[in-house]
Coordinates of C-alpha atoms in Angstrom, one line a residue:
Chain A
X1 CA -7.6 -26.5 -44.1
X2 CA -7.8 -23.7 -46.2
X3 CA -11.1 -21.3 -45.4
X4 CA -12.7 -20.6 -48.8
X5 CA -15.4 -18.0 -47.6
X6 CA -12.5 -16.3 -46.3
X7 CA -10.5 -16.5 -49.1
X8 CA -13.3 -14.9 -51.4
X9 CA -13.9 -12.3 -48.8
X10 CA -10.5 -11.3 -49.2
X11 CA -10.2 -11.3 -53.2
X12 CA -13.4 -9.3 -53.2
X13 CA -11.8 -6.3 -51.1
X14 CA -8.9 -6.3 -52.4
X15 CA -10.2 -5.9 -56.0
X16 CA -12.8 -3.5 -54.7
X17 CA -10.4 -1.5 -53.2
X18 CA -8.0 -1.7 -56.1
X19 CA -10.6 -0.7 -58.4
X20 CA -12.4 2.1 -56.2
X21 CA -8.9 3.7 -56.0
X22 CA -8.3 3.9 -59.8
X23 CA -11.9 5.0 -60.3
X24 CA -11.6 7.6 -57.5
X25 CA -8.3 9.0 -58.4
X26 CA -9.5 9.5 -62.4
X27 CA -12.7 10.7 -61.4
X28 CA -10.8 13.3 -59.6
X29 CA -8.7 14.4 -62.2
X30 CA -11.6 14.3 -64.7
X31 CA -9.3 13.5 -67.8
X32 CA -6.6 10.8 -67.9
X33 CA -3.0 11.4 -69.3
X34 CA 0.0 8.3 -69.3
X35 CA 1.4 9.0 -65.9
X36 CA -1.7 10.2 -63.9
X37 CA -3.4 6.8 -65.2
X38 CA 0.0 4.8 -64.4
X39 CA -0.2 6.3 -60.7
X40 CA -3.8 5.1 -60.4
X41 CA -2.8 1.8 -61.8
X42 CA -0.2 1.0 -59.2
X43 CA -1.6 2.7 -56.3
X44 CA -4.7 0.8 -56.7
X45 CA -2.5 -2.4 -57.0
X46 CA -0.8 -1.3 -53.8
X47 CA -3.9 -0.3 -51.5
X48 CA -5.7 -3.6 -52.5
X49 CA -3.1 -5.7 -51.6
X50 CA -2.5 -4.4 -48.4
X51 CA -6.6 -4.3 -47.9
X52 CA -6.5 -8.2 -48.5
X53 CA -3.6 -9.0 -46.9
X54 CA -5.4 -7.4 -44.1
X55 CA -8.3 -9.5 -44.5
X56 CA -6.1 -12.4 -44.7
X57 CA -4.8 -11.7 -41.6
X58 CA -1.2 -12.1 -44.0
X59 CA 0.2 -8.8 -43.0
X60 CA 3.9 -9.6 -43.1
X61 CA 6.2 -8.4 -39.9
X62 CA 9.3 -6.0 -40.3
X63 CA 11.9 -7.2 -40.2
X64 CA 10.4 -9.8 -42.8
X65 CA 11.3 -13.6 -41.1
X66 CA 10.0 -15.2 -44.4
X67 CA 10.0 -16.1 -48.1
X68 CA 6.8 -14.8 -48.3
X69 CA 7.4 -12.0 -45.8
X70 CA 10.6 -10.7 -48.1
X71 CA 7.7 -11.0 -51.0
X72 CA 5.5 -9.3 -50.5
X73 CA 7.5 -6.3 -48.1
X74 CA 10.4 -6.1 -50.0
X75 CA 9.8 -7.7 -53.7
X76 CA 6.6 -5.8 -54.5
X77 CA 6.9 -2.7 -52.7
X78 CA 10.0 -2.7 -55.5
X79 CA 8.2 -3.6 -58.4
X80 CA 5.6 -1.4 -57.8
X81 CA 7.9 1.7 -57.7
X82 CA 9.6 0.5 -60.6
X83 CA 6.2 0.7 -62.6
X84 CA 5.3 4.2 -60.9
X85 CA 8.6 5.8 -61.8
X86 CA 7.7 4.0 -65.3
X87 CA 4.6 6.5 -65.4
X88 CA 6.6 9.6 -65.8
X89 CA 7.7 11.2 -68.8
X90 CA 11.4 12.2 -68.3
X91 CA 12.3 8.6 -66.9
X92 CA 14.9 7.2 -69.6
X93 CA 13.3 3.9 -70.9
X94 CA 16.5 2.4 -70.5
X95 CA 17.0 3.5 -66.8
X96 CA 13.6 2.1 -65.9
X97 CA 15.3 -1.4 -67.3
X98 CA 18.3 -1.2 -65.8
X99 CA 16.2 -0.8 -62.5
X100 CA 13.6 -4.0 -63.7
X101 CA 16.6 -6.0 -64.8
X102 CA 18.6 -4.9 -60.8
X103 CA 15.2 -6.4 -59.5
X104 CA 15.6 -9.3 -60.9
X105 CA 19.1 -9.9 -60.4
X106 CA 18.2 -9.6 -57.1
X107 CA 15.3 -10.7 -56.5
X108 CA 16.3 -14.9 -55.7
X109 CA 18.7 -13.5 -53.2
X110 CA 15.6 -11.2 -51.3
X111 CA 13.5 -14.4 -51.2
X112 CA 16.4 -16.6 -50.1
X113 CA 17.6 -14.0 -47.4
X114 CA 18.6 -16.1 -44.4
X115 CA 17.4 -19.9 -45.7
X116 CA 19.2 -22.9 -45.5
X117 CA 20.1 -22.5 -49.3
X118 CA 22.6 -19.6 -48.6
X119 CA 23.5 -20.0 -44.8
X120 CA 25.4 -23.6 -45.8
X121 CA 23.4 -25.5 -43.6
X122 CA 22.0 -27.5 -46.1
X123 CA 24.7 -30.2 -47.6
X124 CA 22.9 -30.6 -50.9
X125 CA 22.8 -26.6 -51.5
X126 CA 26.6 -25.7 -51.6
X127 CA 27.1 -22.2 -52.8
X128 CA 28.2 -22.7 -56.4
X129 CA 25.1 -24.6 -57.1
X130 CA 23.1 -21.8 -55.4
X131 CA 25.2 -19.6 -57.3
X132 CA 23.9 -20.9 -60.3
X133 CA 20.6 -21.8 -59.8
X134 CA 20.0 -18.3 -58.7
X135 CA 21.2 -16.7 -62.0
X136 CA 19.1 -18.9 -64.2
X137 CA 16.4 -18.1 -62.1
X138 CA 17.4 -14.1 -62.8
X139 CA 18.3 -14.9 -66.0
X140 CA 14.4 -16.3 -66.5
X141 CA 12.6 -13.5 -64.8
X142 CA 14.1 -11.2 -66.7
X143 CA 14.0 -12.6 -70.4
X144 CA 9.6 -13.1 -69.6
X145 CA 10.0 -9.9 -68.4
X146 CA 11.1 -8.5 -71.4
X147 CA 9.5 -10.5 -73.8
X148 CA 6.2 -9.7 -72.6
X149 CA 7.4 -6.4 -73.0
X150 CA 7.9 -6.5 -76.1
X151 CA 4.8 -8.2 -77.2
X152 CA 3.0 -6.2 -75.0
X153 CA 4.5 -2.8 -77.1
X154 CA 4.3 -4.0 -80.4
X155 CA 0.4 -6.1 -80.3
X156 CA -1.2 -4.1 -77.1
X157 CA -4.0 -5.7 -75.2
X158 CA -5.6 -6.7 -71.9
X159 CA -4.8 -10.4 -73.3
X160 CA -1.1 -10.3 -72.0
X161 CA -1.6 -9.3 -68.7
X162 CA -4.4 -11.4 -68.4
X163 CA -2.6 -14.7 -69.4
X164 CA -0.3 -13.6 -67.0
X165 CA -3.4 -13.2 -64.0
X166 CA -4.5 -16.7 -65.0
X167 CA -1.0 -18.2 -65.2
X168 CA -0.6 -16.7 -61.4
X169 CA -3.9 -17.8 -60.4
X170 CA -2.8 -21.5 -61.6
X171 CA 0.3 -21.0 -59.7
X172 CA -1.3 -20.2 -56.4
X173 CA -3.4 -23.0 -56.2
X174 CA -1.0 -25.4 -57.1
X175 CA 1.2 -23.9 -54.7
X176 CA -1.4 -24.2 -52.0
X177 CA -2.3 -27.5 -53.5
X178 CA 1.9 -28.8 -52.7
X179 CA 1.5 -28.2 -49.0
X180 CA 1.9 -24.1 -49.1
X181 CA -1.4 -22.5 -48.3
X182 CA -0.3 -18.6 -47.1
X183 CA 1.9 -18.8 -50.4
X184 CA -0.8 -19.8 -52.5
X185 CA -3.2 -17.1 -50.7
X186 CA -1.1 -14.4 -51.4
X187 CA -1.5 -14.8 -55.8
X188 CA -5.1 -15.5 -55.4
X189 CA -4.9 -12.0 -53.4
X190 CA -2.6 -10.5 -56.6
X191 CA -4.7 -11.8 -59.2
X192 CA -7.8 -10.1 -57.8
X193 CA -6.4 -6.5 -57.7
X194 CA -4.6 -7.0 -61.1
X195 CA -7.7 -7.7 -62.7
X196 CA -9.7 -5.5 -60.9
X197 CA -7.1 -2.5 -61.9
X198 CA -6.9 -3.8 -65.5
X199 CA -10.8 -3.2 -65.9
X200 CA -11.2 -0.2 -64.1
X201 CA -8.6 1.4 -65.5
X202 CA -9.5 0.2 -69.1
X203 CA -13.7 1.4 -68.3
X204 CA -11.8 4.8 -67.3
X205 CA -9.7 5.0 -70.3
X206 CA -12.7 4.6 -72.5
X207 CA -14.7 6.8 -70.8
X208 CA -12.3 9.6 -71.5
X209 CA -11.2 8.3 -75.0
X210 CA -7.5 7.4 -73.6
X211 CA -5.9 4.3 -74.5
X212 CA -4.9 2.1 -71.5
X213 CA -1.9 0.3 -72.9
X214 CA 0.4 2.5 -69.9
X215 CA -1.8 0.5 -67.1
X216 CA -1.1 -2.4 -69.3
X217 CA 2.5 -1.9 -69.1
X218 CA 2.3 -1.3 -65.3
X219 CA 0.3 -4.3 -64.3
X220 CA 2.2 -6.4 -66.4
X221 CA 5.7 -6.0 -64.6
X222 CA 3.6 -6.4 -61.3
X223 CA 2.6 -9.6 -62.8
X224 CA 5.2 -10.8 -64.1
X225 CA 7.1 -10.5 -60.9
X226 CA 4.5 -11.8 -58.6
X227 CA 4.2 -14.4 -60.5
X228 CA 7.7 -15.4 -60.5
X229 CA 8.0 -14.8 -56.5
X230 CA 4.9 -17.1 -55.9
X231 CA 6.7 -19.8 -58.0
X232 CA 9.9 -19.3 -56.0
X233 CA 8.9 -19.0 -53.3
X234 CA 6.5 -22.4 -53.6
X235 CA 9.5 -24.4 -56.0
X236 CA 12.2 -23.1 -52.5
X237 CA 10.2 -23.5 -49.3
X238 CA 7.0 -25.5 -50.5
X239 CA 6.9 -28.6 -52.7
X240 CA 6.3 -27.4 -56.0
X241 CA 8.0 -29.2 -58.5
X242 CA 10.7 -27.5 -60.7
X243 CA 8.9 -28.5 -63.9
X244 CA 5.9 -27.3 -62.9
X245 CA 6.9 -24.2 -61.9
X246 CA 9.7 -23.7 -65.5
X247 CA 5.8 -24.5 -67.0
X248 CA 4.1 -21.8 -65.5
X249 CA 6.6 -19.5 -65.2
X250 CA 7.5 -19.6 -69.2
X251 CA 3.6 -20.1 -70.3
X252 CA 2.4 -16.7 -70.6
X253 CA 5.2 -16.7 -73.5
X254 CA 2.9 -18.8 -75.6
X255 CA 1.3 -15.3 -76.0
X256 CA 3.9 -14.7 -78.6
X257 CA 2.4 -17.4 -80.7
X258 CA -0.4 -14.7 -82.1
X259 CA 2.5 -12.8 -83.8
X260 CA 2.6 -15.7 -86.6
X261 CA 1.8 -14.4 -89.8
X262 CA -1.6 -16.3 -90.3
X263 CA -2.5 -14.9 -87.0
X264 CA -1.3 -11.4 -86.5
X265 CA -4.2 -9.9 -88.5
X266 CA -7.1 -11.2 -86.7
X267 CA -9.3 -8.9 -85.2
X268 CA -8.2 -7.9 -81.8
X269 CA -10.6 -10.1 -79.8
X270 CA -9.8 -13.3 -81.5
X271 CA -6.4 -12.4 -80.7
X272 CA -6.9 -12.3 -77.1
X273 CA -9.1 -15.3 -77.0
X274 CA -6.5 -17.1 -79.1
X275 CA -3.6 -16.3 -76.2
X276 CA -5.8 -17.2 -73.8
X277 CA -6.5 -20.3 -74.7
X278 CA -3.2 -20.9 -75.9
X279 CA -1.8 -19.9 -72.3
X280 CA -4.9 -22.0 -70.6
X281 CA -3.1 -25.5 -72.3
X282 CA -0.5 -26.3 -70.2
X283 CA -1.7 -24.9 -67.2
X284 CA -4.9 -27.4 -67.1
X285 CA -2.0 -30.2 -67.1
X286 CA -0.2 -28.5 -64.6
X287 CA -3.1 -28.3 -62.5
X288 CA -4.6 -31.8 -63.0
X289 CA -0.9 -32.9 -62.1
X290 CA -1.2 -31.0 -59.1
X291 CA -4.7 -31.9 -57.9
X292 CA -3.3 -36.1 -58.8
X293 CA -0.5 -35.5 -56.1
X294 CA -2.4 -33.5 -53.5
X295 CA -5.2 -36.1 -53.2
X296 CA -2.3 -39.4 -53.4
X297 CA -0.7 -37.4 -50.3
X298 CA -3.8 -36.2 -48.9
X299 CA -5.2 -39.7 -48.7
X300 CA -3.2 -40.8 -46.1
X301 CA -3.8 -38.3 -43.7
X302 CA -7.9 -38.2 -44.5
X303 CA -7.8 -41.6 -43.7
X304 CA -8.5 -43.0 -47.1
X305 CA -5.2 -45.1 -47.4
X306 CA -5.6 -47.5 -45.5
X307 CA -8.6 -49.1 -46.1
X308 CA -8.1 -49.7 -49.7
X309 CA -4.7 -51.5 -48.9
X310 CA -6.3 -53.9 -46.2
X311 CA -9.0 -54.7 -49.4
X312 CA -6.2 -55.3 -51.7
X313 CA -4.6 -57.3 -48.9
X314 CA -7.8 -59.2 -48.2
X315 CA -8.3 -60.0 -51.5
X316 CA -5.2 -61.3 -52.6
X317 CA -5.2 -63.5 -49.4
X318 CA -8.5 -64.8 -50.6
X319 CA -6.7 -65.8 -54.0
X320 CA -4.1 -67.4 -52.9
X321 CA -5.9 -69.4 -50.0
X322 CA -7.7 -70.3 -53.2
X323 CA -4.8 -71.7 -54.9
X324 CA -3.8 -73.7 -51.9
X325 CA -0.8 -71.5 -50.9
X326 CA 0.3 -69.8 -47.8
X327 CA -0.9 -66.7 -46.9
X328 CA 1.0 -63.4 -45.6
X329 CA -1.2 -62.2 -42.2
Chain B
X1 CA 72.4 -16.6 -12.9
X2 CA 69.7 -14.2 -14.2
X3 CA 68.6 -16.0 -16.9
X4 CA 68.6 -18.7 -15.4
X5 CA 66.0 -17.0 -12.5
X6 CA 63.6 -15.8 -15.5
X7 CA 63.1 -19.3 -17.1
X8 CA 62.2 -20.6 -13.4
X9 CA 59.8 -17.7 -12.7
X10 CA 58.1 -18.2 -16.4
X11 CA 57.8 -22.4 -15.7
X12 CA 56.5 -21.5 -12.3
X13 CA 53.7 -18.9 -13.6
X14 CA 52.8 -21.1 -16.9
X15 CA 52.7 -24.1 -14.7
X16 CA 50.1 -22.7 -12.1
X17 CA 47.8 -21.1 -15.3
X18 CA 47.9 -24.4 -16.8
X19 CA 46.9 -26.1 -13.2
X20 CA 44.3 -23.4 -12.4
X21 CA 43.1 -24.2 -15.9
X22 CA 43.0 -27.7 -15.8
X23 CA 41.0 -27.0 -12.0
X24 CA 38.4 -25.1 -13.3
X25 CA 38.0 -28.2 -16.8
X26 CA 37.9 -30.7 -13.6
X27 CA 35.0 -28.9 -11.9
X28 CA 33.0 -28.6 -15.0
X29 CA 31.9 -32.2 -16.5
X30 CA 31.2 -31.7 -20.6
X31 CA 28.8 -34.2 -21.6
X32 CA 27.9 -34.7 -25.3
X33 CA 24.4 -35.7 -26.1
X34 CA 23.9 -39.1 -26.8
X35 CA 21.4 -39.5 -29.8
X36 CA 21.5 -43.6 -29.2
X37 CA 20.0 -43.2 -26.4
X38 CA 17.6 -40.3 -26.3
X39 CA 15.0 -38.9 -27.4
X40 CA 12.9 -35.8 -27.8
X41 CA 9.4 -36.6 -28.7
X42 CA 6.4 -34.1 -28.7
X43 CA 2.3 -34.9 -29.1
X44 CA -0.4 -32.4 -30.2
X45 CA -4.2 -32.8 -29.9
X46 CA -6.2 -33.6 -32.9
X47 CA -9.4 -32.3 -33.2
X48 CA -9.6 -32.3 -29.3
X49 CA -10.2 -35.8 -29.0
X50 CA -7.3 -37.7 -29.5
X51 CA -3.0 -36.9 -29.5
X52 CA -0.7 -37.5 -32.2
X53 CA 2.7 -38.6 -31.1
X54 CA 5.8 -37.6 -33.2
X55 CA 9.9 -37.5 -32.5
X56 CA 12.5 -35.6 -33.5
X57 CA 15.1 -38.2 -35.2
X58 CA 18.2 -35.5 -35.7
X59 CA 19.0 -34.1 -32.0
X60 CA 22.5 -32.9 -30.8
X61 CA 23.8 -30.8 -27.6
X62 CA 26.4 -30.7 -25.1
X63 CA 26.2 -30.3 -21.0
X64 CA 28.4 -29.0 -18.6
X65 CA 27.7 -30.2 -15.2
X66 CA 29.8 -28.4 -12.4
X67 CA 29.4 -30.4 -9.4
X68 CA 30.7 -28.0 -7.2
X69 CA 28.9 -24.6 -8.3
X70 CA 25.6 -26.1 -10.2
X71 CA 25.0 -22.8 -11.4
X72 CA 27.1 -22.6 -13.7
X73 CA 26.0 -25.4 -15.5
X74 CA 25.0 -25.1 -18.8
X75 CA 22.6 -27.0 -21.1
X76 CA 22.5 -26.6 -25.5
X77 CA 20.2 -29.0 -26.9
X78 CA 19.7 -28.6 -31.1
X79 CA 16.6 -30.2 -32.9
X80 CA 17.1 -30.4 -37.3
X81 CA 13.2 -29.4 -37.4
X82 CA 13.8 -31.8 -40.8
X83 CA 14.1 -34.7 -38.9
X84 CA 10.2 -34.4 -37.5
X85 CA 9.0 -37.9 -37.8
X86 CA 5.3 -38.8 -37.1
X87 CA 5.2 -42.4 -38.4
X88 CA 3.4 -41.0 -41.7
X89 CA 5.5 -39.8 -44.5
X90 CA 2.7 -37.4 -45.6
X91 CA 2.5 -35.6 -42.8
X92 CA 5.7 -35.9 -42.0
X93 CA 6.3 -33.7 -45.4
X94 CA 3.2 -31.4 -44.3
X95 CA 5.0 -30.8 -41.1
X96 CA 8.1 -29.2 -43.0
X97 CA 6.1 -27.0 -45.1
X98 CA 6.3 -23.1 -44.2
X99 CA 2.9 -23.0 -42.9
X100 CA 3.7 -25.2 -39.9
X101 CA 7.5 -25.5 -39.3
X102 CA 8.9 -24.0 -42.3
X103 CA 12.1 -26.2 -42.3
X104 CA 14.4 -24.3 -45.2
X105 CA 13.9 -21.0 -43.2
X106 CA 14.0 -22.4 -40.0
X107 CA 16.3 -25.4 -40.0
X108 CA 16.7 -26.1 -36.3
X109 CA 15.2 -25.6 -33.4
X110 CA 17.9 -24.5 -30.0
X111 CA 17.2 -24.0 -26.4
X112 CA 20.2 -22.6 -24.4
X113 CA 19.8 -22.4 -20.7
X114 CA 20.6 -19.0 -19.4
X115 CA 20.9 -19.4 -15.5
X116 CA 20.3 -23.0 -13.5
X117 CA 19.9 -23.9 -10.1
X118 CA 19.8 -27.1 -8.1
X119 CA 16.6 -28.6 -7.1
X120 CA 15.6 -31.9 -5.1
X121 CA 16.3 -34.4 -7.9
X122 CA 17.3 -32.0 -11.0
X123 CA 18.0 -29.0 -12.1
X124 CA 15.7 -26.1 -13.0
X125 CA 16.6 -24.5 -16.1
X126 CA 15.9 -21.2 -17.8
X127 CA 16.7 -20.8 -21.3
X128 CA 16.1 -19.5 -24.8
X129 CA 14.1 -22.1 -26.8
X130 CA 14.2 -21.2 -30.1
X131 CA 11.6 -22.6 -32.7
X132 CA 10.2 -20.9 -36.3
X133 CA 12.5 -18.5 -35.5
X134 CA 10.9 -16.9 -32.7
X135 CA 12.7 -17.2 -29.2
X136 CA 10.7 -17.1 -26.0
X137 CA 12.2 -17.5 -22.7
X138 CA 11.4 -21.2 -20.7
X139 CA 12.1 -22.5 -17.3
X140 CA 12.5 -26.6 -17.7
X141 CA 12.8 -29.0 -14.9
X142 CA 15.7 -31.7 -15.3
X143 CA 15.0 -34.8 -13.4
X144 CA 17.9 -36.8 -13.1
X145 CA 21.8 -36.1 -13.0
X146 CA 23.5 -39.1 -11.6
X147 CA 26.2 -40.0 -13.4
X148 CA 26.9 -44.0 -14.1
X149 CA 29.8 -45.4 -15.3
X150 CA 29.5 -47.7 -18.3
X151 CA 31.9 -49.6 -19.5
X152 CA 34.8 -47.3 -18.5
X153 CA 32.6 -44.6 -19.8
X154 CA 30.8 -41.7 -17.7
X155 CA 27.4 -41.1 -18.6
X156 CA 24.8 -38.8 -17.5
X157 CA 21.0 -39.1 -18.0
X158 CA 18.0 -36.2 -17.6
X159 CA 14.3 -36.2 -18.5
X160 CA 11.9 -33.1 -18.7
X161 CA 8.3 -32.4 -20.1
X162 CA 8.0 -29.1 -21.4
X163 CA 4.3 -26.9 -22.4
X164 CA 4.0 -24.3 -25.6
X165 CA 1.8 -23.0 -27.4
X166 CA 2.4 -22.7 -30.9
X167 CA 0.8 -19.6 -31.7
X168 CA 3.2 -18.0 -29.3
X169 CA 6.1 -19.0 -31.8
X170 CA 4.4 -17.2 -35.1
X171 CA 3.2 -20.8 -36.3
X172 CA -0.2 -19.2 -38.1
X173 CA -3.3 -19.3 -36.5
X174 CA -5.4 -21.2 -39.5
X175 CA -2.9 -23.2 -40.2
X176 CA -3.1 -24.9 -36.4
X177 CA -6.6 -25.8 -37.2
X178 CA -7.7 -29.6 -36.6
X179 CA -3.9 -29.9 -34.6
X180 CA -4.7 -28.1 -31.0
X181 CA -2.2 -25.1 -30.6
X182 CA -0.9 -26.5 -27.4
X183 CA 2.2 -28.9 -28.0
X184 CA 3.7 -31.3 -25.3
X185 CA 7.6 -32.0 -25.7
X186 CA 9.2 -34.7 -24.2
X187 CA 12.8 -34.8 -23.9
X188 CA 14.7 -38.3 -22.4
X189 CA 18.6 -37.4 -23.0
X190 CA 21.4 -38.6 -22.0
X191 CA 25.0 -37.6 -22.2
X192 CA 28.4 -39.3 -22.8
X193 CA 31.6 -37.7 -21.4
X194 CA 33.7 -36.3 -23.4

């Protein structure tokens, strides 16, 4: 069973650290500029993950023997120096997609490596239907990718990455809620130093009258990813269910919904309530869903099946001895 | 005349690597496993009072038993870690999830004897067992060996009980909780041959 003083002990340090090292490295600098504020972002990201993994005793091995091994050693170690290289100047904006869009092309095939889904030793996974199922999946991450993007450039705003922090935090507890705890443990763990970076890094922006839409831009591929790679991972190796995950993985789009005309114009803080709550919708079914199934299987092994079925057994014996039939022992 | 020589010669040489071949298939018995009847079975401790019992239901291997130089015997034995059947479907679907056995990275689980030797009553194997991916090295004593003819059909029958700890095949440490790290494995097989 899951330890949840452990748990919070983790999420603590790893925001702590993530926000410490974005503090610390601004601080330094005393003024912020796009890419020195980018770095911060990511490094922050980086250092907190690796400080709660630590806590979490979920340092991966090299070479990585897992889904969740290949995530988080192979899959955000990328995405991370996608968004660092994103921090400089010179980079071509359409380089730096043509590097997110190579991620996640191949980013099914890092967190299938060596499963039964592309060795052939499962029957029901042939390689044209792996084929196939890994392109959608490609095709998917990339179109939220860029969508969020998009939104993200032309309406800027903590919102976005936020829905995106919740959506993941959804995702790893009904990932750990289908039977995968490490998998689950590892978004509470990204969720913490996402939003830990967001707010430092927006307190430092403000502080030295910068705008922190680059750190928005950063953490948002970071989160966008890891929250695709925790849906994978739980929809390929754990028991998540694909419609869950197509739910979660495609609800941060709802964001989008603000850019209706009768909406656009709000005031920036209704806007980012508005996709908040918007986002929060189908994620409370997904979760109540989630938490249904986990106690129906739980049940059994808790001991609480049983019992009930002897009562209904009993009682419907009772009846029909009533009625003057014969009853099943 | 000297054609004639060569064709003799070439019979003569193909017919003594087909009987020295045919010697050395003769020495060494290949027995397939018999999933009728055997079984591998394994129990765990829960909460260090009581044991749950469990089987594997998807089991394969091949033996080869050479009478004359047992050391060269060789044992393959391949569990579908899907298969894990613990008479409750819940746990059964717990069981495959990649905090415990991690079935869709892990699909099987092997142990191939590297070097045997004869012992009163068995053999005592060492071998690669294989499980979550990990491979340690085991010795596993294998009572049994006589072979009975059934029906017109040779079979062969051996039975072993083997130790592990679970933590020492990267199974994580939290997730062993309530279920004792220690594992006891049972295997009854027996082989038909081919």
């Amino acid at each position: 069973m899951p330890d949840l003083w452990l748990y919070v002990k983790a999420m603590v340090s790893a925001a702590a650290v993530s926000a410490l090292c974005v503090l610390a490295t601004v601080v330094v600098r005393r003024k912020t500029d796009r890419s020195w504020l980018n770095t911060a972002c990511v490094s922050g990201i980086g250092f907190g993950l690796a400080v709660g993994c630590g806590v979490l005793s979920l340092l991966p091995v090299w070479p990585p023997a897992n889904g969740l091994d290949r995530f988080l050693t192979v899959l955000v170690p990328a995405v991370l120096s996608i968004e660092l290289l994103a921090g400089i100047q010179r980079v071509p904006l359409s380089f730096l997609w043509a590097l997110r869009i190579g991620l996640a092309t191949a980013a099914p095939l890092i967190l299938l490596y060596g499963s039964v889904y592309l060795s052939g030793f499962d029957n029901d996974w042939p390689l044209r239907r792996t084929s196939t199922v890994m392109a959608a999946c490609s095709a998917l991450l990339t179109g939220v990718w860029a969508l969020l993007g998009r939104l993200a450039q032309r309406s800027p705003g903590v919102s976005i990455p936020f829905a995106v922090c919740l959506t993941t935090q959804c995702a790893g507890l009904t990932v750990m809620m289908a039977g995968y705890i490490k998998g689950g443990a590892a978004a509470l763990l990204l969720v913490a130093v996402l939003l830990a970076t967001i707010i430092a890094a927006r307190l430092m922006a403000r502080r030295f009258g910068e705008v922190a839409e680059n750190c928005t831009l950063a953490t948002l591929g970071v989160g966008v990813v890891s929250l695709f790679g925790v849906l994978f991972i739980g929809r390929f190796f754990g028991r998540l269910s694909t419609g869950s995950a197509l739910i979660m993985l495609l609800a941060p789009l709802i964001c989008w919904a603000t850019e209706l005309p009768q909406l656009r114009h709000r005031k920036p803080w209704v806007v980012g309530w508005l996709r908040i709550t918007l986002v929060s919708v189908p994620l409370v079914f997904v979760l109540v869903e989630a938490k249904r199934d986990f106690v129906r299987d739980m049940a059994p092994l808790l001991g609480q099946g049983e019992p009930a079925t002897i009562e209904l057994t009993a009682q419907a014996g009772d009846r029909t001895a009533g009625s003057g039939e014969a009853a099943f022992p | 005349m000297r054609r004639m020589f060569s064709v003799w010669v070439l019979t003569l040489v193909v017919g003594i690597a087909v009987c020295a071949g045919e010697q050395s298939a003769i020495a060494a018995d290949e027995y397939d496993y018999d999933l009728v009847h055997s079984s591998v079975g394994f129990k765990a401790r829960h909460l260090g009072i009581s044991w749950i019992h469990g089987r594997f239901n998807d089991v394969s291997g091949k033996f080869s038993l050479d009478r004359q130089q047992p050391s060269k015997s060789t044992f393959k034995l391949t569990i579908k870690a899907d298969s894990v059947d613990t008479a409750n479907k819940a746990r059964d679907e717990h069981l495959r999830q990649p905090d415990y056995f991690d079935t869709k990275q892990y699909p099987t689980i092997e142990f191939k004897s590297t070097s045997t030797k004869v012992i009163e009553g068995g053999y005592e194997v060492t071998g690669d067992f294989t499980m979550h991916g990990t491979t340690q090295k085991v010795t596993i004593v294998l009572m049994g060996g006589k072979e009975h003819d059934f029906k017109g059909t040779k079979r062969v029958a051996f039975s072993t009980e083997l130790a592990l700890k679970r933590s020492d095949y990267g199974f994580d440490k939290r997730a062993i909780g309530p279920i004792g790290d220690k594992a006891l494995i049972f295997i009854d097989c027996e082989g038909v041959r081919k």
